[in-house]
Amino acid sequence: MIIEMKPVTVKKGDQMKQNKLTKEILDDLSCRFIINVPEVERQNLIRICFQIELAHWFYIDFYCDEHNLKPYGINQFAQHMFRHIPFLRSRESQVLDVLKEWREYKRSVPTYGAILLNEDMTQVLLVQSYWTKTSWGFPKGKVNQDEDPLNCAVREVFEEIGYDIGSVINKDDYIETVLNDQINRLYIVPGVSMKTKFSPQTRNEIGSIEWFALDKLPSNRRDHIAAKSLNKHSFYMVLPFIRQLKAWVVKKRIKGKQNVKPPKNSKQPSKNSKLPPKSSKSLAENPKVVVQKSSKALPENPKSVPVNPKLPPNTLELIDPAIIFTPDRKKENTSFLVSLNSYLTTKLFLL
């Protein structure tokens, strides 16, 4: 079967993208992100740069796609914004210096996110930036002003992969590192199903979301160089967390084994189980028992002690210990000792 390949017709306007910022686009972006900034914060150019960054993202996500525009970089975009907005126009010559100072400040802003593990903690979820085709990292982002770290992690994870960890995150399970004076904290969230469908909630931020085997990820620079040469993947942003993550997984598994309950059919005796009853055999039936002097009770009446009628009248009858020292006579023990002493004295006197 022969398939005829026809050339694709390209519209005249689509042959070349233009990187053009019209007055209408600049007016819209200024109204959305800059004009409403309070007067007090307008003097803080670092704060203005954060708003320009938001405007830049919006410009790329919507205008560049819909109007077939080639996007400007952040430097050129900021220059256009400074030139267009009246209260920033006098600072246009300082734009590049302000952006440099802003980038240095951004590096000091803490970032929070999460490390998602599957049910048996052998796979870890990584994300890849929309603009970077080789580098992988964990879903995370910078904290907003006065935002709680835990809330920041939940928000950033949901924005990047569309998965809500708010009900399963543990504030005490996290790994924290300091890289270039920037705090990076990732909360560990195990038990995520690998069948979960992830979907980024922001445009042009996350390009790929994939599971990776934890034991295959590099835990030092040498492993990272070898892994990158083999599969062209870069795990530079993952590297500082892997060693601690693997140690956490091992500790969690050991703790899980210790908490495993014994099976229901186990023959181990419980605390409330009754021991088998002791033997009720008498001393006479057990030849191995040695009878010692004891305070066990004797018959309550000395006259009830059996006497062998076949013995001569002046013969002292020996009393069987098995009969005298019986457990059911225990209560009358004390009173009968006196009677027994009198009884034996009388017998000896008659002799």
mmCIF file of C-alpha atoms in Angstrom:
data_model
loop_
_atom_site.group_PDB
_atom_site.id
_atom_site.type_symbol
_atom_site.label_atom_id
_atom_site.label_comp_id
_atom_site.label_asym_id
_atom_site.label_seq_id
_atom_site.Cartn_x
_atom_site.Cartn_y
_atom_site.Cartn_z
ATOM 1 C CA MET A 1 0.000 0.000 0.000
ATOM 2 C CA ILE A 2 1.439 3.345 -1.095
ATOM 3 C CA ILE A 3 0.535 6.489 0.783
ATOM 4 C CA GLU A 4 0.975 9.728 -1.078
ATOM 5 C CA MET A 5 2.484 12.435 1.127
ATOM 6 C CA LYS A 6 1.184 15.894 0.304
ATOM 7 C CA PRO A 7 2.951 19.043 1.439
ATOM 8 C CA VAL A 8 1.330 20.860 4.344
ATOM 9 C CA THR A 9 0.014 24.255 3.392
ATOM 10 C CA VAL A 10 1.119 26.966 5.787
ATOM 11 C CA LYS A 11 -0.803 30.167 6.148
ATOM 12 C CA LYS A 12 1.043 33.307 5.307
ATOM 13 C CA GLY A 13 0.725 34.737 8.837
ATOM 14 C CA ASP A 14 2.014 31.531 10.447
ATOM 15 C CA GLN A 15 5.313 31.347 8.578
ATOM 16 C CA MET A 16 7.149 33.516 11.091
ATOM 17 C CA LYS A 17 6.243 34.417 14.649
ATOM 18 C CA GLN A 18 6.687 38.016 15.683
ATOM 19 C CA ASN A 19 7.910 39.027 19.141
ATOM 20 C CA LYS A 20 5.872 42.183 19.342
ATOM 21 C CA LEU A 21 4.315 43.837 22.390
ATOM 22 C CA THR A 22 1.510 46.109 21.273
ATOM 23 C CA LYS A 23 0.141 49.007 23.299
ATOM 24 C CA GLU A 24 -3.090 47.066 23.862
ATOM 25 C CA ILE A 25 -1.205 44.117 25.352
ATOM 26 C CA LEU A 26 0.885 46.362 27.596
ATOM 27 C CA ASP A 27 -2.221 48.244 28.781
ATOM 28 C CA ASP A 28 -3.979 44.995 29.672
ATOM 29 C CA LEU A 29 -0.988 43.560 31.531
ATOM 30 C CA SER A 30 -0.406 46.826 33.395
ATOM 31 C CA CYS A 31 -4.019 46.974 34.568
ATOM 32 C CA ARG A 32 -4.011 43.337 35.658
ATOM 33 C CA PHE A 33 -0.739 43.254 37.604
ATOM 34 C CA ILE A 34 0.885 46.687 38.172
ATOM 35 C CA ILE A 35 -1.539 49.592 38.435
ATOM 36 C CA ASN A 36 -3.366 48.241 41.493
ATOM 37 C CA VAL A 37 -0.199 47.835 43.575
ATOM 38 C CA PRO A 38 -0.551 50.040 46.729
ATOM 39 C CA GLU A 39 1.321 53.361 46.751
ATOM 40 C CA VAL A 40 3.549 52.259 49.623
ATOM 41 C CA GLU A 41 4.790 49.197 47.709
ATOM 42 C CA ARG A 42 5.363 51.040 44.428
ATOM 43 C CA GLN A 43 8.654 52.386 45.793
ATOM 44 C CA ASN A 44 9.867 48.823 46.389
ATOM 45 C CA LEU A 45 11.184 47.767 42.982
ATOM 46 C CA ILE A 46 11.786 44.188 44.187
ATOM 47 C CA ARG A 47 8.077 43.929 44.903
ATOM 48 C CA ILE A 48 7.314 45.373 41.451
ATOM 49 C CA CYS A 49 9.551 42.762 39.834
ATOM 50 C CA PHE A 50 7.455 39.971 41.343
ATOM 51 C CA GLN A 51 4.371 41.543 39.734
ATOM 52 C CA ILE A 52 6.187 41.865 36.412
ATOM 53 C CA GLU A 53 7.070 38.156 36.648
ATOM 54 C CA LEU A 54 3.361 37.323 37.026
ATOM 55 C CA ALA A 55 2.574 39.547 34.048
ATOM 56 C CA HIS A 56 5.288 37.789 32.034
ATOM 57 C CA TRP A 57 3.785 34.363 32.777
ATOM 58 C CA PHE A 58 0.333 35.596 31.755
ATOM 59 C CA TYR A 59 1.781 37.086 28.564
ATOM 60 C CA ILE A 60 3.417 33.739 27.614
ATOM 61 C CA ASP A 61 0.428 31.572 28.584
ATOM 62 C CA PHE A 62 -2.219 33.530 26.707
ATOM 63 C CA TYR A 63 -0.980 36.234 24.347
ATOM 64 C CA CYS A 64 1.896 34.332 22.777
ATOM 65 C CA ASP A 65 -0.261 31.297 21.969
ATOM 66 C CA GLU A 66 -3.402 33.132 20.889
ATOM 67 C CA HIS A 67 -1.665 35.882 18.885
ATOM 68 C CA ASN A 68 1.126 33.678 17.510
ATOM 69 C CA LEU A 69 3.829 35.760 19.144
ATOM 70 C CA LYS A 70 7.384 34.763 19.882
ATOM 71 C CA PRO A 71 7.800 35.361 23.619
ATOM 72 C CA TYR A 72 10.212 37.914 25.012
ATOM 73 C CA GLY A 73 12.577 36.948 27.806
ATOM 74 C CA ILE A 74 12.058 38.451 31.255
ATOM 75 C CA ASN A 75 14.733 41.145 30.698
ATOM 76 C CA GLN A 76 13.245 42.515 27.477
ATOM 77 C CA PHE A 77 9.720 42.166 28.803
ATOM 78 C CA ALA A 78 10.580 44.139 31.951
ATOM 79 C CA GLN A 79 12.156 46.907 29.885
ATOM 80 C CA HIS A 80 8.946 47.261 27.868
ATOM 81 C CA MET A 81 6.859 47.362 31.065
ATOM 82 C CA PHE A 82 9.088 49.986 32.721
ATOM 83 C CA ARG A 83 8.946 52.124 29.585
ATOM 84 C CA HIS A 84 5.138 51.841 29.324
ATOM 85 C CA ILE A 85 4.068 52.449 32.963
ATOM 86 C CA PRO A 86 4.272 56.126 34.028
ATOM 87 C CA PHE A 87 5.579 55.710 37.617
ATOM 88 C CA LEU A 88 8.294 53.279 36.406
ATOM 89 C CA ARG A 89 9.415 55.225 33.365
ATOM 90 C CA SER A 90 12.037 57.204 35.279
ATOM 91 C CA ARG A 91 13.700 53.932 36.392
ATOM 92 C CA GLU A 92 13.979 52.417 32.913
ATOM 93 C CA SER A 93 17.767 52.786 32.840
ATOM 94 C CA GLN A 94 18.034 50.766 36.082
ATOM 95 C CA VAL A 95 15.972 47.771 34.902
ATOM 96 C CA LEU A 96 18.839 45.294 34.496
ATOM 97 C CA ASP A 97 20.385 46.201 37.858
ATOM 98 C CA VAL A 98 16.984 45.907 39.551
ATOM 99 C CA LEU A 99 16.401 42.486 37.950
ATOM 100 C CA LYS A 100 19.808 41.285 39.145
ATOM 101 C CA GLU A 101 19.026 42.357 42.697
ATOM 102 C CA TRP A 102 15.581 40.748 42.399
ATOM 103 C CA ARG A 103 17.065 37.398 41.310
ATOM 104 C CA GLU A 104 19.443 37.409 44.270
ATOM 105 C CA TYR A 105 16.528 38.070 46.584
ATOM 106 C CA LYS A 106 14.503 35.261 45.002
ATOM 107 C CA ARG A 107 17.242 32.792 45.829
ATOM 108 C CA SER A 108 16.804 33.584 49.519
ATOM 109 C CA VAL A 109 13.016 33.015 49.492
ATOM 110 C CA PRO A 110 12.255 29.571 50.989
ATOM 111 C CA THR A 111 10.663 26.943 48.766
ATOM 112 C CA TYR A 112 8.267 24.230 49.929
ATOM 113 C CA GLY A 113 6.886 21.175 48.194
ATOM 114 C CA ALA A 114 6.464 17.423 48.542
ATOM 115 C CA ILE A 115 8.057 14.077 47.731
ATOM 116 C CA LEU A 116 5.331 11.682 46.592
ATOM 117 C CA LEU A 117 5.999 7.935 46.994
ATOM 118 C CA ASN A 118 3.907 5.017 45.790
ATOM 119 C CA GLU A 119 2.330 2.398 48.072
ATOM 120 C CA ASP A 120 5.454 0.273 48.634
ATOM 121 C CA MET A 121 7.781 3.314 48.605
ATOM 122 C CA THR A 122 9.850 2.061 45.655
ATOM 123 C CA GLN A 123 8.800 4.775 43.172
ATOM 124 C CA VAL A 124 9.022 8.562 43.486
ATOM 125 C CA LEU A 125 7.181 11.198 41.444
ATOM 126 C CA LEU A 126 9.237 13.835 39.598
ATOM 127 C CA VAL A 127 8.255 16.778 37.402
ATOM 128 C CA GLN A 128 9.982 18.438 34.488
ATOM 129 C CA SER A 129 9.753 22.120 33.632
ATOM 130 C CA TYR A 130 7.918 23.154 30.505
ATOM 131 C CA TRP A 131 11.021 24.953 29.228
ATOM 132 C CA THR A 132 13.647 22.458 30.415
ATOM 133 C CA LYS A 133 13.586 19.122 28.605
ATOM 134 C CA THR A 134 16.214 17.231 30.610
ATOM 135 C CA SER A 135 16.139 18.431 34.233
ATOM 136 C CA TRP A 136 13.828 16.721 36.745
ATOM 137 C CA GLY A 137 12.796 17.821 40.218
ATOM 138 C CA PHE A 138 10.156 17.577 42.916
ATOM 139 C CA PRO A 139 6.947 19.638 42.776
ATOM 140 C CA LYS A 140 7.659 22.735 44.869
ATOM 141 C CA GLY A 141 7.646 26.522 44.764
ATOM 142 C CA LYS A 142 8.381 29.743 46.611
ATOM 143 C CA VAL A 143 6.399 30.744 49.651
ATOM 144 C CA ASN A 144 4.166 33.797 49.505
ATOM 145 C CA GLN A 145 4.374 36.565 52.047
ATOM 146 C CA ASP A 146 2.978 35.441 55.459
ATOM 147 C CA GLU A 147 2.134 31.997 54.038
ATOM 148 C CA ASP A 148 2.475 28.916 56.238
ATOM 149 C CA PRO A 149 5.074 26.402 54.944
ATOM 150 C CA LEU A 150 2.596 23.512 55.044
ATOM 151 C CA ASN A 151 -0.024 25.485 53.105
ATOM 152 C CA CYS A 152 2.608 26.560 50.599
ATOM 153 C CA ALA A 153 3.574 22.916 49.951
ATOM 154 C CA VAL A 154 -0.056 21.894 49.462
ATOM 155 C CA ARG A 155 -0.688 24.812 47.091
ATOM 156 C CA GLU A 156 2.441 24.302 45.001
ATOM 157 C CA VAL A 157 1.898 20.554 44.598
ATOM 158 C CA PHE A 158 -1.699 21.077 43.508
ATOM 159 C CA GLU A 159 -0.700 23.796 41.027
ATOM 160 C CA GLU A 160 2.037 21.694 39.434
ATOM 161 C CA ILE A 161 0.465 18.210 39.308
ATOM 162 C CA GLY A 162 -3.215 18.697 40.242
ATOM 163 C CA TYR A 163 -3.023 16.396 43.287
ATOM 164 C CA ASP A 164 -4.308 17.526 46.691
ATOM 165 C CA ILE A 165 -2.076 16.356 49.567
ATOM 166 C CA GLY A 166 -3.840 18.479 52.206
ATOM 167 C CA SER A 167 -5.484 15.497 53.941
ATOM 168 C CA VAL A 168 -2.450 13.169 53.919
ATOM 169 C CA ILE A 169 0.526 15.461 54.560
ATOM 170 C CA ASN A 170 2.355 15.081 57.882
ATOM 171 C CA LYS A 171 3.996 18.239 59.220
ATOM 172 C CA ASP A 172 6.729 16.188 60.948
ATOM 173 C CA ASP A 173 7.818 14.113 57.922
ATOM 174 C CA TYR A 174 10.021 16.319 55.787
ATOM 175 C CA ILE A 175 13.562 16.770 54.450
ATOM 176 C CA GLU A 176 15.089 20.230 54.565
ATOM 177 C CA THR A 177 18.254 21.441 52.861
ATOM 178 C CA VAL A 178 19.910 24.827 52.415
ATOM 179 C CA LEU A 179 21.234 25.465 48.912
ATOM 180 C CA ASN A 180 22.883 28.790 48.115
ATOM 181 C CA ASP A 181 21.399 30.330 51.269
ATOM 182 C CA GLN A 182 17.910 29.189 50.230
ATOM 183 C CA ILE A 183 15.770 26.935 52.444
ATOM 184 C CA ASN A 184 14.236 24.015 50.555
ATOM 185 C CA ARG A 185 11.783 21.840 52.505
ATOM 186 C CA LEU A 186 9.988 18.847 51.005
ATOM 187 C CA TYR A 187 7.281 16.972 52.928
ATOM 188 C CA ILE A 188 7.280 13.193 52.391
ATOM 189 C CA VAL A 189 3.893 11.793 51.303
ATOM 190 C CA PRO A 190 3.844 7.961 50.877
ATOM 191 C CA GLY A 191 0.980 5.783 49.684
ATOM 192 C CA VAL A 192 0.135 7.545 46.389
ATOM 193 C CA SER A 193 -1.345 5.204 43.793
ATOM 194 C CA MET A 194 0.617 4.929 40.566
ATOM 195 C CA LYS A 195 -2.715 4.839 38.719
ATOM 196 C CA THR A 196 -3.414 8.436 39.748
ATOM 197 C CA LYS A 197 -3.887 10.790 36.796
ATOM 198 C CA PHE A 198 -1.926 13.991 37.321
ATOM 199 C CA SER A 199 -2.729 17.222 35.545
ATOM 200 C CA PRO A 200 -0.921 20.575 35.975
ATOM 201 C CA GLN A 201 -3.215 23.429 36.946
ATOM 202 C CA THR A 202 -0.976 26.141 35.436
ATOM 203 C CA ARG A 203 -0.100 26.618 31.800
ATOM 204 C CA ASN A 204 3.434 26.341 30.419
ATOM 205 C CA GLU A 205 4.993 25.528 33.788
ATOM 206 C CA ILE A 206 5.182 21.710 33.955
ATOM 207 C CA GLY A 207 6.081 19.760 30.821
ATOM 208 C CA SER A 208 6.207 16.150 32.122
ATOM 209 C CA ILE A 209 5.231 14.147 35.224
ATOM 210 C CA GLU A 210 6.717 10.669 35.665
ATOM 211 C CA TRP A 211 7.445 7.965 38.247
ATOM 212 C CA PHE A 212 11.085 6.981 38.805
ATOM 213 C CA ALA A 213 12.538 4.003 40.714
ATOM 214 C CA LEU A 214 13.961 5.330 43.971
ATOM 215 C CA ASP A 215 16.912 2.937 44.049
ATOM 216 C CA LYS A 216 17.950 4.079 40.556
ATOM 217 C CA LEU A 217 18.181 7.783 41.423
ATOM 218 C CA PRO A 218 21.693 9.127 42.136
ATOM 219 C CA SER A 219 22.586 9.972 45.718
ATOM 220 C CA ASN A 220 25.961 11.626 44.998
ATOM 221 C CA ARG A 221 27.602 13.643 42.233
ATOM 222 C CA ARG A 222 29.447 10.673 40.761
ATOM 223 C CA ASP A 223 26.220 8.693 40.355
ATOM 224 C CA HIS A 224 24.571 11.771 38.873
ATOM 225 C CA ILE A 225 27.229 12.167 36.181
ATOM 226 C CA ALA A 226 26.945 8.466 35.249
ATOM 227 C CA ALA A 227 23.137 8.602 35.111
ATOM 228 C CA LYS A 228 23.140 11.735 32.957
ATOM 229 C CA SER A 229 25.594 10.218 30.470
ATOM 230 C CA LEU A 230 23.448 7.097 30.104
ATOM 231 C CA ASN A 231 19.904 8.426 29.765
ATOM 232 C CA LYS A 232 20.392 12.182 29.235
ATOM 233 C CA HIS A 233 18.299 12.931 32.319
ATOM 234 C CA SER A 234 19.512 15.501 34.825
ATOM 235 C CA PHE A 235 18.687 14.975 38.513
ATOM 236 C CA TYR A 236 20.687 17.886 39.867
ATOM 237 C CA MET A 237 17.673 19.327 41.737
ATOM 238 C CA VAL A 238 16.839 15.891 43.177
ATOM 239 C CA LEU A 239 20.347 14.935 44.275
ATOM 240 C CA PRO A 240 20.453 16.776 47.673
ATOM 241 C CA PHE A 241 17.381 14.875 48.955
ATOM 242 C CA ILE A 242 17.898 11.274 47.790
ATOM 243 C CA ARG A 243 20.242 10.014 50.513
ATOM 244 C CA GLN A 244 18.013 11.250 53.334
ATOM 245 C CA LEU A 245 14.920 9.995 51.510
ATOM 246 C CA LYS A 246 16.311 6.473 51.192
ATOM 247 C CA ALA A 247 17.231 6.456 54.904
ATOM 248 C CA TRP A 248 13.694 7.612 55.774
ATOM 249 C CA VAL A 249 12.165 4.790 53.706
ATOM 250 C CA VAL A 250 14.369 2.150 55.395
ATOM 251 C CA LYS A 251 13.428 3.465 58.852
ATOM 252 C CA LYS A 252 9.745 3.497 57.922
ATOM 253 C CA ARG A 253 9.853 -0.106 56.733
ATOM 254 C CA ILE A 254 11.578 -1.317 59.904
ATOM 255 C CA LYS A 255 8.999 0.478 62.022
ATOM 256 C CA GLY A 256 6.217 -1.056 59.942
ATOM 257 C CA LYS A 257 7.525 -4.589 60.533
ATOM 258 C CA GLN A 258 7.658 -4.001 64.285
ATOM 259 C CA ASN A 259 4.015 -2.912 64.301
ATOM 260 C CA VAL A 260 2.781 -6.001 62.411
ATOM 261 C CA LYS A 261 0.160 -7.865 64.484
ATOM 262 C CA PRO A 262 0.456 -11.684 64.925
ATOM 263 C CA PRO A 263 -2.029 -13.805 62.916
ATOM 264 C CA LYS A 264 -5.357 -14.723 64.472
ATOM 265 C CA ASN A 265 -4.500 -18.466 64.520
ATOM 266 C CA SER A 266 -1.313 -17.876 66.492
ATOM 267 C CA LYS A 267 -0.843 -20.290 69.423
ATOM 268 C CA GLN A 268 0.879 -17.724 71.596
ATOM 269 C CA PRO A 269 -0.974 -17.466 74.949
ATOM 270 C CA SER A 270 -2.596 -14.132 75.603
ATOM 271 C CA LYS A 271 -2.465 -12.200 78.846
ATOM 272 C CA ASN A 272 -6.048 -13.166 79.709
ATOM 273 C CA SER A 273 -5.725 -16.860 78.815
ATOM 274 C CA LYS A 274 -6.246 -19.292 81.711
ATOM 275 C CA LEU A 275 -3.549 -21.759 82.667
ATOM 276 C CA PRO A 276 -4.508 -25.465 82.899
ATOM 277 C CA PRO A 277 -5.769 -26.478 86.392
ATOM 278 C CA LYS A 278 -3.239 -27.922 88.789
ATOM 279 C CA SER A 279 -3.402 -31.611 89.592
ATOM 280 C CA SER A 280 -5.749 -32.483 92.483
ATOM 281 C CA LYS A 281 -4.031 -35.764 93.318
ATOM 282 C CA SER A 282 -3.455 -36.380 97.028
ATOM 283 C CA LEU A 283 -0.035 -36.717 98.515
ATOM 284 C CA ALA A 284 -0.572 -40.439 98.926
ATOM 285 C CA GLU A 285 -1.096 -40.869 95.159
ATOM 286 C CA ASN A 286 2.091 -39.006 94.283
ATOM 287 C CA PRO A 287 5.126 -41.002 95.445
ATOM 288 C CA LYS A 288 7.548 -38.245 94.518
ATOM 289 C CA VAL A 289 6.099 -35.741 96.985
ATOM 290 C CA VAL A 290 8.130 -35.340 100.186
ATOM 291 C CA VAL A 291 5.996 -34.522 103.229
ATOM 292 C CA GLN A 292 7.581 -31.910 105.469
ATOM 293 C CA LYS A 293 6.479 -30.357 108.741
ATOM 294 C CA SER A 294 3.586 -28.123 107.941
ATOM 295 C CA SER A 295 0.869 -26.091 109.579
ATOM 296 C CA LYS A 296 -1.876 -27.697 107.496
ATOM 297 C CA ALA A 297 -5.042 -28.498 109.374
ATOM 298 C CA LEU A 298 -5.777 -31.862 110.910
ATOM 299 C CA PRO A 299 -9.231 -33.345 111.580
ATOM 300 C CA GLU A 300 -11.263 -30.979 113.735
ATOM 301 C CA ASN A 301 -11.941 -33.651 116.408
ATOM 302 C CA PRO A 302 -9.128 -35.909 117.714
ATOM 303 C CA LYS A 303 -11.709 -38.648 118.273
ATOM 304 C CA SER A 304 -12.387 -38.751 114.612
ATOM 305 C CA VAL A 305 -8.836 -39.898 113.941
ATOM 306 C CA PRO A 306 -9.234 -43.517 112.782
ATOM 307 C CA VAL A 307 -7.896 -46.200 115.100
ATOM 308 C CA ASN A 308 -7.023 -49.670 113.943
ATOM 309 C CA PRO A 309 -8.987 -52.099 116.168
ATOM 310 C CA LYS A 310 -6.586 -54.974 115.423
ATOM 311 C CA LEU A 311 -3.704 -53.298 117.278
ATOM 312 C CA PRO A 312 -2.922 -54.281 120.897
ATOM 313 C CA PRO A 313 -4.411 -51.939 123.543
ATOM 314 C CA ASN A 314 -1.067 -50.469 124.602
ATOM 315 C CA THR A 315 0.200 -49.859 121.043
ATOM 316 C CA LEU A 316 0.505 -46.314 119.690
ATOM 317 C CA GLU A 317 -1.286 -46.016 116.374
ATOM 318 C CA LEU A 318 0.549 -44.180 113.628
ATOM 319 C CA ILE A 319 -1.592 -41.630 111.888
ATOM 320 C CA ASP A 320 -1.397 -41.548 108.101
ATOM 321 C CA PRO A 321 -0.134 -38.056 107.045
ATOM 322 C CA ALA A 322 -2.204 -38.279 103.884
ATOM 323 C CA ILE A 323 -5.320 -38.331 106.059
ATOM 324 C CA ILE A 324 -4.295 -35.757 108.648
ATOM 325 C CA PHE A 325 -2.697 -33.168 106.392
ATOM 326 C CA THR A 326 -5.532 -32.704 103.954
ATOM 327 C CA PRO A 327 -6.264 -29.293 102.361
ATOM 328 C CA ASP A 328 -9.932 -29.243 103.382
ATOM 329 C CA ARG A 329 -8.905 -29.205 107.086
ATOM 330 C CA LYS A 330 -6.815 -26.059 106.804
ATOM 331 C CA LYS A 331 -9.144 -23.717 108.776
ATOM 332 C CA GLU A 332 -9.105 -25.738 111.992
ATOM 333 C CA ASN A 333 -5.337 -26.150 111.987
ATOM 334 C CA THR A 334 -4.496 -23.885 114.898
ATOM 335 C CA SER A 335 -7.128 -25.152 117.360
ATOM 336 C CA PHE A 336 -6.441 -28.795 116.640
ATOM 337 C CA LEU A 337 -2.721 -28.607 117.323
ATOM 338 C CA VAL A 338 -3.488 -28.141 121.006
ATOM 339 C CA SER A 339 -5.881 -31.130 120.990
ATOM 340 C CA LEU A 340 -3.359 -33.263 119.173
ATOM 341 C CA ASN A 341 -0.690 -32.502 121.730
ATOM 342 C CA SER A 342 -3.042 -33.541 124.523
ATOM 343 C CA TYR A 343 -4.011 -36.691 122.676
ATOM 344 C CA LEU A 344 -0.423 -37.822 122.171
ATOM 345 C CA THR A 345 0.470 -37.055 125.803
ATOM 346 C CA THR A 346 -2.362 -39.295 126.986
ATOM 347 C CA LYS A 347 -1.212 -42.168 124.801
ATOM 348 C CA LEU A 348 2.339 -41.937 126.066
ATOM 349 C CA PHE A 349 1.152 -41.795 129.670
ATOM 350 C CA LEU A 350 -0.823 -44.998 129.250
ATOM 351 C CA LEU A 351 2.261 -46.731 127.968
#
